[in-house]
Coordinates of C-alpha atoms and ligand atoms in Angstrom, one line a residue:
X1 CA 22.2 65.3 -23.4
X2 CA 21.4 68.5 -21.3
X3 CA 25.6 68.9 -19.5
X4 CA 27.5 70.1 -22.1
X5 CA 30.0 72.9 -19.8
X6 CA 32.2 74.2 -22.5
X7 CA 34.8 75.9 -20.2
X8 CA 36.4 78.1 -22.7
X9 CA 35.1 80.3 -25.6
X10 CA 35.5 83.4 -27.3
X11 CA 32.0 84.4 -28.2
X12 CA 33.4 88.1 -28.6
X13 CA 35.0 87.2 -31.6
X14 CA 34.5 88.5 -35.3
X15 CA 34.6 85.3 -36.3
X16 CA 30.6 85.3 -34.7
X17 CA 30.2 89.2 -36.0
X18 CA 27.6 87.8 -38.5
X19 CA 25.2 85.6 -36.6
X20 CA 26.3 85.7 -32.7
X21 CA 23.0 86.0 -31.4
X22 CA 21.4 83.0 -33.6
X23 CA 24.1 80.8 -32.9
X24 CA 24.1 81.6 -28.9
X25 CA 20.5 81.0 -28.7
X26 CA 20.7 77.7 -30.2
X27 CA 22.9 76.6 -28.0
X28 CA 20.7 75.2 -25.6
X29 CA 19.0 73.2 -27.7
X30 CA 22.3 71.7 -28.7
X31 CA 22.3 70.5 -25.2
X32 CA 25.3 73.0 -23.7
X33 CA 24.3 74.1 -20.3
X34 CA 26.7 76.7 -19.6
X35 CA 29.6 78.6 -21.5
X36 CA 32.6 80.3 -20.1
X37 CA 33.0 83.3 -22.3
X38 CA 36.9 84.7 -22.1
X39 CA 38.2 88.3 -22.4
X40 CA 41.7 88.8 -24.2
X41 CA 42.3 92.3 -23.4
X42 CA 39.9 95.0 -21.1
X43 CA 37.4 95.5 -24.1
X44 CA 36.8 91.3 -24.5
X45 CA 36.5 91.4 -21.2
X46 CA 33.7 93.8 -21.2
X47 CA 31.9 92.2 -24.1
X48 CA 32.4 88.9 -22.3
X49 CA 30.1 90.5 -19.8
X50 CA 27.9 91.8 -21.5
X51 CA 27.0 88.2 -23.4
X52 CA 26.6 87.2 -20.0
X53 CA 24.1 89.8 -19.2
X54 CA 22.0 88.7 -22.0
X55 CA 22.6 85.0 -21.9
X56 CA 22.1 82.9 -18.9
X57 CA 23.8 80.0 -19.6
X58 CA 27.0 82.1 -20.1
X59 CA 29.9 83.3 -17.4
X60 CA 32.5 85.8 -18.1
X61 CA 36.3 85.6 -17.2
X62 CA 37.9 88.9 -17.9
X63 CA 42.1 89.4 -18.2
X64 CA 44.6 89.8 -20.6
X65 CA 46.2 87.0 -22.8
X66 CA 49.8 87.2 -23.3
X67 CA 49.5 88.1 -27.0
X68 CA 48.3 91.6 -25.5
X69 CA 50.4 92.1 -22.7
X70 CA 52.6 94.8 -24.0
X71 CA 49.6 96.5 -25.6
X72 CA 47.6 96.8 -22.1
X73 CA 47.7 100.4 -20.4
X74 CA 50.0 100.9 -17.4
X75 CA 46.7 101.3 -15.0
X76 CA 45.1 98.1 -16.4
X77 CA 45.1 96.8 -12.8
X78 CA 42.9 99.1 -11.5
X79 CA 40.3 98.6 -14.8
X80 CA 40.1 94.7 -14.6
X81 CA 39.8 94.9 -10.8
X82 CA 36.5 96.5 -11.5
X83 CA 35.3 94.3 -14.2
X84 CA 36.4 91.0 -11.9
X85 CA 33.8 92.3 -9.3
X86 CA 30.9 92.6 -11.5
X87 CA 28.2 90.0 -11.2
X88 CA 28.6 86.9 -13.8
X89 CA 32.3 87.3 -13.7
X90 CA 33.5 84.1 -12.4
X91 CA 37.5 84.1 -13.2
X92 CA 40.9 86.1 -14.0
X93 CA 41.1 84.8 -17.6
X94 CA 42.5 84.1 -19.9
X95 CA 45.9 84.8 -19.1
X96 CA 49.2 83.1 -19.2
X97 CA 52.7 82.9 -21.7
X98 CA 53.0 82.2 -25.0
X99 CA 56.4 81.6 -26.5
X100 CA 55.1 80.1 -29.4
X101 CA 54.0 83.3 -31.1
X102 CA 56.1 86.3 -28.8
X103 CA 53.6 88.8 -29.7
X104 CA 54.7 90.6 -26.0
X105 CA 57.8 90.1 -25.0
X106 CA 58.7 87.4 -22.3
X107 CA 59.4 89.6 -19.3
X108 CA 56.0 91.8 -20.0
X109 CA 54.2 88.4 -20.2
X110 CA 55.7 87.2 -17.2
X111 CA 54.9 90.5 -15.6
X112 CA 51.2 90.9 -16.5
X113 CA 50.7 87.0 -15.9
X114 CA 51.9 87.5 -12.4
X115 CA 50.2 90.8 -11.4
X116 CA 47.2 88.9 -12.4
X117 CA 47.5 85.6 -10.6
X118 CA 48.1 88.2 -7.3
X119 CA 45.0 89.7 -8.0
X120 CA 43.1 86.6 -8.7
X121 CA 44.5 85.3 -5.2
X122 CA 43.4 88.8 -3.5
X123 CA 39.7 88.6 -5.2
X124 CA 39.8 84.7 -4.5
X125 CA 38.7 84.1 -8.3
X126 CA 40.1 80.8 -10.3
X127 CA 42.5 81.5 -13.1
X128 CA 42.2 80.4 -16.9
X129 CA 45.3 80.0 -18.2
X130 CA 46.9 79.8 -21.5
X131 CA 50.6 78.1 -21.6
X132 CA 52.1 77.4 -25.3
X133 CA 55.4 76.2 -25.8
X134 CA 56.0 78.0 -21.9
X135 CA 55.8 75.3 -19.2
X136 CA 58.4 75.7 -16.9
X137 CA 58.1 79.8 -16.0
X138 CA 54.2 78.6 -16.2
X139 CA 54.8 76.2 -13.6
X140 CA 56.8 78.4 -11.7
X141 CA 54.5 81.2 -11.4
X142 CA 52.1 78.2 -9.9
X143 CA 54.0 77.0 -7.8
X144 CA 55.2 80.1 -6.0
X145 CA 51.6 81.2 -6.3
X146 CA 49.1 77.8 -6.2
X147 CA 46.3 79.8 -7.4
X148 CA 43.3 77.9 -8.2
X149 CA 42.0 77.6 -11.9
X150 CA 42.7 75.2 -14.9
X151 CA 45.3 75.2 -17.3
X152 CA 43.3 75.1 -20.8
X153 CA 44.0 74.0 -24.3
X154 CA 46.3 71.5 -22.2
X155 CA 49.2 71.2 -24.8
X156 CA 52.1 69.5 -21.9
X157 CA 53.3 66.1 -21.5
X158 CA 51.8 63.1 -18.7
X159 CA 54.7 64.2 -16.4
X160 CA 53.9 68.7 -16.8
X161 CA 50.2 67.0 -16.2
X162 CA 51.1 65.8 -13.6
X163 CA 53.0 68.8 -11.7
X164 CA 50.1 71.0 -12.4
X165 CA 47.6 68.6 -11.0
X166 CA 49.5 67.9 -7.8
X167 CA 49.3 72.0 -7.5
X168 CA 45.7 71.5 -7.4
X169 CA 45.0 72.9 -10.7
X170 CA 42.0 71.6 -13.4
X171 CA 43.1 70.6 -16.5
X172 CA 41.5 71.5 -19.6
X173 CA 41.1 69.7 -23.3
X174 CA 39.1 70.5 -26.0
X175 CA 39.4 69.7 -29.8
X176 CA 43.1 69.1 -30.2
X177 CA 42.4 65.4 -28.8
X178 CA 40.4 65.2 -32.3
X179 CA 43.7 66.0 -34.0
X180 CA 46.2 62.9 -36.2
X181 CA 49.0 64.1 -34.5
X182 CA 47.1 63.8 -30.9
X183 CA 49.9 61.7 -28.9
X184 CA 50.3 63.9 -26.0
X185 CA 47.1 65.0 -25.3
X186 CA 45.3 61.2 -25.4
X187 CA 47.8 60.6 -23.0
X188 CA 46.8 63.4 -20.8
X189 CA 43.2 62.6 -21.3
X190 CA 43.5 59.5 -19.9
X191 CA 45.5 60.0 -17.2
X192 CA 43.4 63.4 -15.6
X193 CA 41.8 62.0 -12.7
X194 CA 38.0 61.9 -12.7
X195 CA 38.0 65.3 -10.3
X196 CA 40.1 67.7 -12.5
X197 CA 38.6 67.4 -16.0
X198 CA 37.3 70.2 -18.1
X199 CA 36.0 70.4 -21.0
X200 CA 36.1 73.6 -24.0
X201 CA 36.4 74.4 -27.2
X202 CA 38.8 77.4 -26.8
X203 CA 36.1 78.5 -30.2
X204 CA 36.0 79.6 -33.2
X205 CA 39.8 78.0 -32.5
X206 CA 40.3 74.3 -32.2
X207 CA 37.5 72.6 -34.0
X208 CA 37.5 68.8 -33.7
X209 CA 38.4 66.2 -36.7
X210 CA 36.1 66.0 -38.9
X211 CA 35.2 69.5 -39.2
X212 CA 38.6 70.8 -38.8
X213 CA 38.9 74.3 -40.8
X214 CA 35.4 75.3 -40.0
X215 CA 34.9 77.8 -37.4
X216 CA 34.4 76.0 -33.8
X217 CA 31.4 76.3 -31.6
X218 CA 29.9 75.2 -28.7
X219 CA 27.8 72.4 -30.4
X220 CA 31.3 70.5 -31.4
X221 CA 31.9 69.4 -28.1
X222 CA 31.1 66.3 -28.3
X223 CA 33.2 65.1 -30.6
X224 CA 35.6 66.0 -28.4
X225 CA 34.3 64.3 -25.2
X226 CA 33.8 60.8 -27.7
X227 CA 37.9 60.3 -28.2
X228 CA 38.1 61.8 -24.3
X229 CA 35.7 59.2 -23.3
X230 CA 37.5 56.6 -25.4
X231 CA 40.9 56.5 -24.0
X232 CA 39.4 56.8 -20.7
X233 CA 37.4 53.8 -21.3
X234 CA 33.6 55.4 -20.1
X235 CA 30.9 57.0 -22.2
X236 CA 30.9 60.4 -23.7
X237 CA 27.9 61.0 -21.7
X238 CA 30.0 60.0 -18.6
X239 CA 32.7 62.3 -19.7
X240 CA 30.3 65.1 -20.5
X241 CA 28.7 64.9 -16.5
X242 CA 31.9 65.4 -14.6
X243 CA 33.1 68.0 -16.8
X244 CA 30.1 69.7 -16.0
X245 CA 30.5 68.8 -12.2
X246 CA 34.0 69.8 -12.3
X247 CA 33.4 73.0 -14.0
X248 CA 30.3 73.5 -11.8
X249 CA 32.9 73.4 -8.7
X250 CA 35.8 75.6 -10.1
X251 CA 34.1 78.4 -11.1
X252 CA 31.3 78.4 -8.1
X253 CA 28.5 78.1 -10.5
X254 CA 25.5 76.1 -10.5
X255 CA 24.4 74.8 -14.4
Ligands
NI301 NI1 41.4 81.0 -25.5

């Protein structure tokens, strides 16, 4: 197994302070082909980057996550617009609302998720984007927007599945489909059509059952992609290939 795309990570984390640069070169060997690293604020960003300098199975996405929306300067713009056009920057991400945790407050999120999707739309960049307990003014920011990208760490119902995909966007699932209390995203695995898949870890968050607890990495994905592959009824090796494919097409790469 050589196709492991994980589409969502957070390399830059301290959680990987200790040994990021042995655990990134094994990677490989674990079989993951490529590695979407994804900023949080301007200095993630940046980092993100610069793992993708040194790594060449990795990509960056640079922007800023709701959590830090009220923290970001007021020229922020100008700064990501920069880091967007360097080279191995593939997307505007992550970005998004989160009304589960309100660490910005609603109308900044809404404003910073919106300047962002414009930007993304000007640079013609897909969007990663991070929706928790925020689905409708998610899916209305879409659907005024249709930018392209995936919605990651899907946490929605079949029916908000289904709205986002018929706006053209991917749909991302990692780890949480690994979880007891997985009723909502089995269903959206199986119902994702073959073309819109992704597949992440969102690590070191979201590790799969049965290492739950333990900090996530790349090399857990395929836990992941066996109860994916299972409700869908094909192998984990199938799953694993159009992920890849999929992933492959979004972003413009080539792994
Ligand atoms: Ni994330």
């Amino acid at each position: 197994m050589r196709n492991i795309y994980d589409s969502h990570a957070h390399y830059n984390d301290e959680a990987f302070d200790e040994d990021r640069d042995g655990l990134l070169s094994s990677l490989p060997e674990k079989g993951i082909c490529a590695v979407i690293n994804c900023g949080t604020d301007l200095a993630s960003s940046e980092f993100s980057l610069s793992l993708a300098g040194k790594y060449p199975f990795i990509r960056a996405a640079c922007g800023i996550h709701p959590h830090e929306a009220s923290a970001c300067p007021g020229d922020y713009l100008e700064a990501l617009k920069e880091l967007l056009k360097r080279e191995n920057c593939v997307a505007v991400g992550e970005i998004g609302l989160d009304y589960h945790y309100d660490f910005s407050p609603r109308d900044i999120q809404q404003k910073i998720f919106e300047e962002q999707i414009i930007l993304a739309k000007e640079l013609d960049m897909p969007i990663i984007v991070h929706d928790r307990e925020a689905h409708e003014d998610t899916l209305r920011l879409l659907r005024k927007y249709k930018p392209k990208g995936v919605v990651h760490c899907f946490s929605g119902s079949a029916e908000t599945a289904k709205e986002t995909l018929a706006l053209g966007m991917y749909i991302g699932l990692g780890g949480a489909v690994t979880f007891k209390n997985a009723r909502k995203p089995l269903e959206v695995a199986a119902a994702v059509p073959d073309d819109r898949l992704l597949i992440e870890t969102d690590c070191p968050y979201m590790t799969p059952v049965p290492f739950r607890g333990r900090r996530n990495d790349s090399g857990f994905i395929p836990y992941a992609a066996e109860v994916i592959a299972g409700v869908r009824g094909v192998s984990p090796e199938a799953v694993l290939e159009l992920t890849r494919q999929n992933a492959n097409a979004l972003f413009k790469t080539d792994f």
